[in-house]
Coordinates of C-alpha atoms in Angstrom, one line a residue:
M1215 CA -93.3 19.7 -57.7
I1216 CA -94.4 15.6 -57.0
T1217 CA -91.2 14.9 -58.2
F1218 CA -89.5 17.1 -55.9
V1219 CA -91.0 15.6 -53.0
R1220 CA -90.3 12.4 -54.4
R1221 CA -86.6 13.3 -54.6
A1222 CA -86.5 14.7 -50.8
T1223 CA -88.5 12.0 -49.3
A1224 CA -85.7 8.8 -51.1
L1225 CA -82.9 11.8 -49.8
C1226 CA -84.7 11.4 -46.1
M1227 CA -84.1 7.7 -46.3
L1228 CA -80.7 7.6 -46.6
G1229 CA -80.3 9.1 -43.1
A1230 CA -77.9 6.2 -41.9
A1231 CA -75.5 7.7 -44.3
L1232 CA -76.2 11.3 -44.0
A1233 CA -76.0 13.2 -40.6
A1234 CA -79.1 15.4 -41.1
C1235 CA -82.0 14.9 -43.7
G1236 CA -81.4 18.2 -46.1
T1237 CA -78.6 18.7 -44.9
S1238 CA -75.8 18.7 -47.5
E1239 CA -73.1 17.0 -45.0
S1240 CA -71.2 14.5 -46.6
P1241 CA -71.4 10.7 -45.4
R1242 CA -69.0 9.4 -42.3
A1243 CA -65.7 8.1 -43.7
P1244 CA -65.2 4.6 -42.3
R1245 CA -63.3 3.7 -39.2
P1246 CA -59.7 2.8 -39.6
A1247 CA -59.3 -0.5 -38.6
P1248 CA -57.5 -1.1 -35.4
S1249 CA -53.7 -1.2 -35.4
A1250 CA -52.5 -4.3 -34.8
P1251 CA -51.3 -4.5 -31.1
S1252 CA -47.2 -3.8 -31.2
A1253 CA -45.1 -6.0 -30.7
A1254 CA -43.5 -6.3 -26.9
P1255 CA -39.6 -5.0 -27.4
S1256 CA -37.3 -7.2 -27.5
K1257 CA -34.6 -7.9 -24.2
P1258 CA -31.1 -6.9 -24.6
S1259 CA -29.2 -9.6 -25.8
R1260 CA -25.9 -10.5 -22.9
P1261 CA -23.0 -8.5 -23.6
P1262 CA -20.9 -11.4 -25.2
T1263 CA -18.2 -13.4 -23.5
L1264 CA -15.8 -16.4 -23.5
A1265 CA -17.0 -19.8 -22.4
P1266 CA -14.9 -21.1 -19.4
G1267 CA -11.5 -22.3 -19.7
P1268 CA -10.1 -25.9 -18.8
A1269 CA -11.6 -26.9 -15.6
G1270 CA -14.0 -24.0 -15.6
L1271 CA -11.6 -20.9 -14.9
T1272 CA -12.2 -17.6 -15.4
P1273 CA -11.8 -17.1 -19.7
V1274 CA -8.7 -14.8 -20.4
F1275 CA -9.2 -12.8 -23.7
E1276 CA -6.1 -11.2 -24.9
H1277 CA -7.1 -10.3 -28.7
G1278 CA -9.4 -10.8 -31.3
P1279 CA -8.8 -12.6 -34.6
R1280 CA -5.7 -11.7 -36.7
T1281 CA -8.3 -12.0 -39.9
A1282 CA -11.8 -10.5 -39.2
G1283 CA -10.3 -7.3 -40.5
K1284 CA -8.2 -4.5 -39.3
T1285 CA -9.9 -4.0 -35.8
V1286 CA -8.4 -1.9 -32.6
A1287 CA -9.6 -1.5 -29.2
L1288 CA -8.3 1.2 -27.1
T1289 CA -8.8 0.5 -23.4
F1290 CA -8.1 2.9 -20.4
D1291 CA -7.9 1.7 -16.9
A1292 CA -9.7 4.3 -14.5
D1293 CA -7.4 3.5 -11.6
M1294 CA -8.0 4.5 -8.0
T1295 CA -6.8 2.5 -4.7
A1296 CA -9.1 2.0 -2.1
D1297 CA -6.3 3.9 0.1
Q1298 CA -6.0 7.1 -2.4
G1299 CA -8.8 9.0 -1.1
P1300 CA -6.8 11.9 1.3
R1301 CA -4.3 12.3 -2.0
A1302 CA -7.7 13.0 -3.8
A1303 CA -8.5 15.5 -1.1
S1304 CA -5.7 17.1 -1.4
G1305 CA -6.1 18.0 -5.3
E1306 CA -4.5 15.0 -6.7
H1307 CA -6.8 14.2 -10.0
F1308 CA -7.2 10.6 -10.8
D1309 CA -10.0 11.3 -13.4
N1310 CA -9.3 12.9 -16.7
P1311 CA -12.2 14.5 -18.8
G1312 CA -9.7 16.0 -21.2
L1313 CA -9.2 12.3 -22.2
I1314 CA -12.5 11.7 -22.4
A1315 CA -13.4 14.5 -24.5
T1316 CA -11.1 14.1 -27.1
L1317 CA -12.2 10.2 -27.6
R1318 CA -15.9 12.0 -27.8
R1319 CA -14.7 14.4 -30.7
L1320 CA -13.0 12.2 -32.2
K1321 CA -15.7 9.8 -32.5
V1322 CA -13.1 6.5 -31.0
P1323 CA -16.0 4.0 -29.2
A1324 CA -13.1 2.8 -25.8
T1325 CA -14.1 0.4 -23.1
V1326 CA -12.9 2.3 -19.8
F1327 CA -12.1 -0.5 -16.8
M1328 CA -12.6 1.4 -14.0
T1329 CA -12.6 0.7 -10.4
G1330 CA -15.2 0.9 -8.1
R1331 CA -13.3 3.8 -5.7
W1332 CA -12.6 5.7 -9.1
A1333 CA -16.8 6.2 -9.6
E1334 CA -16.8 6.9 -5.9
E1335 CA -14.9 9.3 -6.4
Y1336 CA -16.2 10.8 -9.6
P1337 CA -19.9 9.8 -9.7
E1338 CA -20.6 12.1 -12.2
A1339 CA -17.7 11.6 -14.4
A1340 CA -18.6 7.6 -14.2
R1341 CA -22.2 8.3 -14.5
S1342 CA -21.6 9.9 -18.3
I1343 CA -19.2 7.6 -19.6
G1344 CA -21.4 4.9 -18.6
R1345 CA -24.4 6.5 -20.3
D1346 CA -22.5 7.6 -23.2
P1347 CA -23.1 4.3 -26.3
G1348 CA -19.6 5.5 -27.8
F1349 CA -18.5 4.0 -24.4
E1350 CA -18.6 0.6 -22.3
I1351 CA -18.2 0.4 -18.9
A1352 CA -16.4 -2.5 -17.9
N1353 CA -14.8 -3.5 -14.0
H1354 CA -11.2 -2.9 -12.6
S1355 CA -11.9 -4.5 -9.5
Y1356 CA -13.3 -2.0 -6.3
S1357 CA -9.4 -1.6 -4.8
H1358 CA -7.0 -1.9 -7.4
Y1359 CA -5.5 -4.3 -5.0
A1360 CA -4.0 -6.7 -6.6
Y1361 CA -5.1 -10.5 -6.9
T1362 CA -1.7 -12.5 -6.9
D1363 CA 1.6 -11.8 -4.5
D1364 CA 4.1 -9.3 -5.8
C1365 CA 2.4 -7.5 -8.3
Y1366 CA 4.6 -4.0 -8.9
G1367 CA 4.0 -3.3 -4.8
L1368 CA 0.1 -3.3 -5.0
P1369 CA -1.2 -4.6 -1.7
T1370 CA -2.9 -7.6 -2.4
V1371 CA -6.6 -9.3 -1.8
P1372 CA -7.0 -12.1 0.1
R1373 CA -8.3 -15.0 -2.1
D1374 CA -11.4 -15.3 -0.1
R1375 CA -12.0 -11.9 -0.5
M1376 CA -11.6 -11.4 -4.7
R1377 CA -15.0 -12.0 -5.7
S1378 CA -16.7 -9.3 -3.3
D1379 CA -13.9 -7.3 -4.3
L1380 CA -15.1 -7.3 -7.7
E1381 CA -18.8 -7.6 -7.0
R1382 CA -18.3 -4.4 -4.8
A1383 CA -17.4 -2.5 -8.0
Y1384 CA -20.3 -3.5 -9.9
T1385 CA -22.2 -1.8 -6.6
S1386 CA -20.2 1.3 -6.8
F1387 CA -20.8 1.3 -10.5
R1388 CA -24.8 1.3 -10.1
K1389 CA -24.8 3.8 -7.2
A1390 CA -22.9 6.2 -9.3
G1391 CA -25.7 5.9 -12.1
V1392 CA -23.9 3.3 -14.6
R1393 CA -26.6 0.8 -15.6
N1394 CA -25.1 -1.6 -18.1
A1395 CA -21.4 -2.3 -16.8
M1396 CA -20.0 -5.1 -18.8
P1397 CA -19.5 -8.4 -17.5
Y1398 CA -15.1 -7.9 -18.5
F1399 CA -12.9 -8.0 -15.8
R1400 CA -9.2 -6.8 -15.6
F1401 CA -7.1 -7.6 -12.9
P1402 CA -5.3 -5.0 -11.4
G1403 CA -1.5 -4.6 -12.6
G1404 CA -2.4 -7.3 -15.1
C1405 CA -1.4 -10.3 -12.5
Y1406 CA -3.4 -13.0 -11.9
D1407 CA -2.9 -16.5 -11.5
E1408 CA -4.8 -19.7 -11.5
A1409 CA -6.3 -19.8 -8.0
A1410 CA -7.4 -16.2 -8.7
R1411 CA -9.5 -17.4 -12.1
E1412 CA -10.8 -20.2 -9.6
E1413 CA -12.4 -17.5 -7.3
L1414 CA -13.6 -15.1 -10.3
T1415 CA -15.4 -18.6 -12.1
A1416 CA -18.8 -17.8 -10.2
A1417 CA -19.0 -14.4 -11.1
G1418 CA -19.3 -15.2 -14.6
V1419 CA -16.8 -12.6 -16.1
T1420 CA -15.0 -12.8 -18.7
A1421 CA -10.7 -11.6 -18.0
V1422 CA -9.5 -9.2 -20.3
Q1423 CA -6.0 -8.2 -20.9
W1424 CA -4.1 -7.0 -23.6
D1425 CA -1.7 -7.8 -26.6
V1426 CA -0.5 -4.2 -27.1
V1427 CA 1.2 -2.0 -24.2
S1428 CA 0.8 1.8 -24.4
G1429 CA 3.8 2.8 -22.0
D1430 CA 1.9 6.1 -20.9
A1431 CA 1.6 5.0 -17.5
F1432 CA 3.9 7.5 -15.6
A1433 CA 5.4 8.3 -19.4
T1434 CA 6.4 12.1 -19.6
D1435 CA 6.7 12.0 -23.5
A1436 CA 3.5 11.5 -25.6
D1437 CA 5.6 10.8 -28.9
A1438 CA 7.0 7.8 -27.5
V1439 CA 3.7 6.4 -26.0
A1440 CA 2.0 6.7 -29.3
R1441 CA 5.4 5.1 -31.1
Q1442 CA 4.9 2.0 -29.4
V1443 CA 1.1 1.8 -29.8
L1444 CA 1.5 2.1 -33.7
E1445 CA 4.5 -0.3 -33.9
G1446 CA 2.6 -2.7 -31.8
V1447 CA -0.7 -2.9 -33.5
R1448 CA -2.0 -5.8 -35.3
P1449 CA -5.8 -6.9 -36.4
G1450 CA -7.7 -7.5 -33.3
S1451 CA -5.4 -6.1 -31.0
V1452 CA -6.2 -4.7 -27.6
V1453 CA -4.6 -1.7 -26.4
V1454 CA -4.0 -0.5 -22.6
M1455 CA -3.9 3.1 -21.3
H1456 CA -4.6 4.5 -18.9
C1457 CA -7.3 7.5 -17.5
T1458 CA -6.1 9.4 -14.7
R1459 CA -4.1 12.6 -15.4
S1460 CA -1.7 12.0 -12.3
A1461 CA -0.5 8.5 -13.3
A1462 CA -1.1 9.1 -17.1
P1463 CA -0.3 13.1 -18.0
V1464 CA 0.4 12.6 -21.5
T1465 CA -2.3 10.0 -22.7
E1466 CA -4.5 12.7 -24.3
R1467 CA -1.8 13.8 -26.6
A1468 CA -0.9 10.4 -27.5
V1469 CA -4.2 9.7 -28.8
R1470 CA -4.5 12.7 -31.1
T1471 CA -1.7 11.6 -32.8
I1472 CA -2.4 7.5 -32.9
V1473 CA -6.4 7.9 -33.9
P1474 CA -5.5 9.8 -36.7
E1475 CA -2.5 7.5 -38.1
L1476 CA -4.5 4.1 -37.4
R1477 CA -6.9 5.7 -39.1
E1478 CA -5.2 6.5 -42.0
R1479 CA -3.7 2.4 -42.3
G1480 CA -7.1 1.5 -42.2
Y1481 CA -7.8 0.5 -38.8
R1482 CA -11.6 0.6 -37.3
F1483 CA -11.9 1.8 -33.8
V1484 CA -14.2 -1.2 -31.8
K1485 CA -15.6 -1.7 -28.1
V1486 CA -13.8 -4.8 -26.1
S1487 CA -17.5 -6.5 -26.5
E1488 CA -17.5 -6.3 -30.3
L1489 CA -13.8 -8.4 -30.6
I1490 CA -15.7 -10.8 -27.8
G1491 CA -18.4 -10.8 -30.1
T1492 CA -16.0 -11.6 -33.1
A1493 CA -14.1 -14.4 -32.2
N1494 CA -17.3 -15.9 -30.9
G1495 CA -18.7 -15.8 -34.0
R1496 CA -21.3 -13.7 -32.9
A1497 CA -20.8 -10.0 -35.1

């Protein structure tokens, strides 16, 4: 009896380790050490751009390095001029949802050079493309008016309004819900001169041209468009195509031929940003 009492007393003296004297509850497990504070999320790096050219002019990019692997960038101009609203209202289609769907289905990353007027006319499409990690949206001006004289009959933006026209496009993208438009600019019609490059220098953009013309604008033969692209592509190429049903009705069909053939040849599809990054040695 005495032994039993002594043992009970000894157990009671362990009250700091037991929930209650005389119970069968186990000692509490030690609390885990506090977690180290998580590191602050790193800020996304700025998309790669080219350094200004001689005299600080806006740099112009035409293709990536020829010796950095078999990569190719398909680019699509989403054209709509500032005065084409009535034509859209009457039923003309300046968008091309079938093309975008095909690029997604084929898992082809692409860069869309979009006018601000296009984004205003098709804000849901602009937002969908802009938020899809498979695409990037770049600037193709607000109005699709030329930045030089004598450019395929396009109206001309006065020199003192060139930068504001470019910036107005970025404003249209933001209003449509495009959060991260790229700092790349494609001159309407591909037309530019030294004066235009001077005017855009302060905008900090890289002008992006191309080295392969698809010939899809107003074409009616998808096979001919595909052949022209396939014959012209080299490592690092930038291909210019269009994302407007009315002006480029066979582009989607041509893409369905171009993509598997270039993959068969060992090409990998990339966005323009990757080609520029490779040119900068940042890839």
